[in-house]
Amino acid sequence: MFSSVKSSVVTIILLLVVSLTAVVIGFVLIEYEKLYSDVVEDNLSGLSQNFSQELLPILTSTQSEKAKQISIKDTLMNLDAYKSVFEAKVFGIDTTIIQSYVGPAGKQDILRLNKIDQIDMPLTDDGIKIANGFMFATKRIGESPFALGYIQVVVDLQGPLSASKLNLLSQTLSTILIATAVVMTIAILLLNRLLQPLSRLSSFTKQIDSAKNYSLRFSAAGNNEVVLLGKNINSMLDTINLELEKNKSHTKTLEAQQETMTKLANYDALTGLPNRQFIMDTLRYKLAEARRNNHDVALLFFDLDGFKSINDSLGHEAGDHVLVEVAKRVNDLMRDGDLVSRLGGDEFLIVPESEPTQSELTVICQRILQTVDQPIMIKGVELRVGLSIGIAKAIDVNYDLTDLVGNADVAMYRSKTNGRGTYTMFSSDLIEDYKRKLLITNSIARVIEEQEFTLYYQAKINRDGLLMGFEALIRWLHPSL
């Protein structure tokens, strides 16, 4: 078939080089596809998790169903920034569709968009699935078993991946052609002399394939064709390695973005303290752990006395400055492991790391009050900000998170009633007082309608016994107060 042994050997060498090159490129493409899929999966997982958290307060809100659907739709519109998103759907806990959204990729490719509905993707699978060139991310909205529904985000995996692989091949094609041309020249001119170096080169490519180390380079002394071939292969490996490094850098960037998104989701932008979501998740975990170990958890709830007057008189910028300064002072005061968080507005929570005694809680509260009482200078004005602190313990509410925070809140408001700048340990009688005040507040709205006010006139007599006039009194005849 071949005219000579030389041509046969040249052909064999050519086939060998092409085959080895194809193996390397094929493996690179496989690794590249896997790396690309992992990056897309991590990014999609973080994206769907963030949207799940954004949808949770909407589904738990008291607004109407129509208003909820509008809020959900507005939230899903944020996916317009992601060009590979085909569609996203929000399902109720009974898997009925609450709201759907078609992304940029879906609008450009209607035919593939219609194929998504033909794919059977169970909603109960909370995670990432790949099917027919699409990547599905399904996330529960809310914690199981109290989930309120699901969000499913579908992105195009096949299209961007094919384009990326084609781009990689186009960058390495010239190097491959040069390497092949050099091999042919070497085979024709210096076959016998180059058999041994070519064998070394073959071994080198096999080493790359087995070790998967694209930083390896072929070295040979001299300036012949085999050396040039080795340099060309090294150049190809440089290109491949550069692409892999770019992908690694891109992956690190995505991870950094994910970390930033996580921080935004769990930390207060103004004070840098953990936010409501973070502290509630942490408390939920600590309460479960304390219940298992039969330990107690203390919670300190405090807010600033007269904070509204600061905002009204000096402006919200001054109010923000006060919040930041108070947060810094309290956070610097606490021990390592103690958790200080901003609940919202001028309300803060403190969770001591260990199980403090009554005397330790007293010392902590006194130190907080003394530290915050130091003057704060704002726009040349010296301000003194007081705190009212409420303390509650988990064991008193059978480790229920809602009741624990509620008790600390009630105790904090008792501190305000007692004169502010104080601290109060929760006790059961506070609940009764709170209920009575709430009953009085709620009853005032219907007192006139129920005709519970009675008007009395009290005569005013002077020292000489003469009638000087009358004063009007209103008595509230409530059936139970």
XYZ file of N, CA and C in Angstrom, residues 435-437 439-440 443 447 452 476-481:
42
model
N -50.028 41.911 78.083
C -51.361 41.608 77.565
C -52.371 42.662 78.007
N -52.244 43.128 79.279
C -53.181 44.148 79.772
C -53.018 45.457 78.987
N -51.767 45.865 78.752
C -51.536 47.092 77.977
C -52.056 46.935 76.556
N -54.509 44.994 75.642
C -55.966 45.009 75.709
C -56.488 46.433 75.813
N -55.818 47.250 76.638
C -56.233 48.649 76.777
C -56.089 49.374 75.446
N -58.735 48.243 73.044
C -60.108 48.565 73.457
C -60.456 50.021 73.211
N -64.239 52.207 72.171
C -64.855 52.643 73.422
C -66.064 53.551 73.169
N -68.789 53.290 76.352
C -68.206 52.936 77.653
C -67.679 54.162 78.392
N -64.081 55.593 82.335
C -64.169 54.486 81.365
C -64.724 53.260 82.089
N -65.939 52.881 81.747
C -66.595 51.733 82.365
C -66.391 50.505 81.468
N -65.211 49.893 81.602
C -64.879 48.715 80.781
C -65.372 47.451 81.488
N -65.916 46.492 80.742
C -66.488 45.303 81.404
C -65.460 44.415 82.102
N -64.162 44.497 81.707
C -63.196 43.575 82.313
C -61.969 44.260 82.891
N -61.687 45.490 82.505
C -60.493 46.172 83.013
C -60.729 46.760 84.396
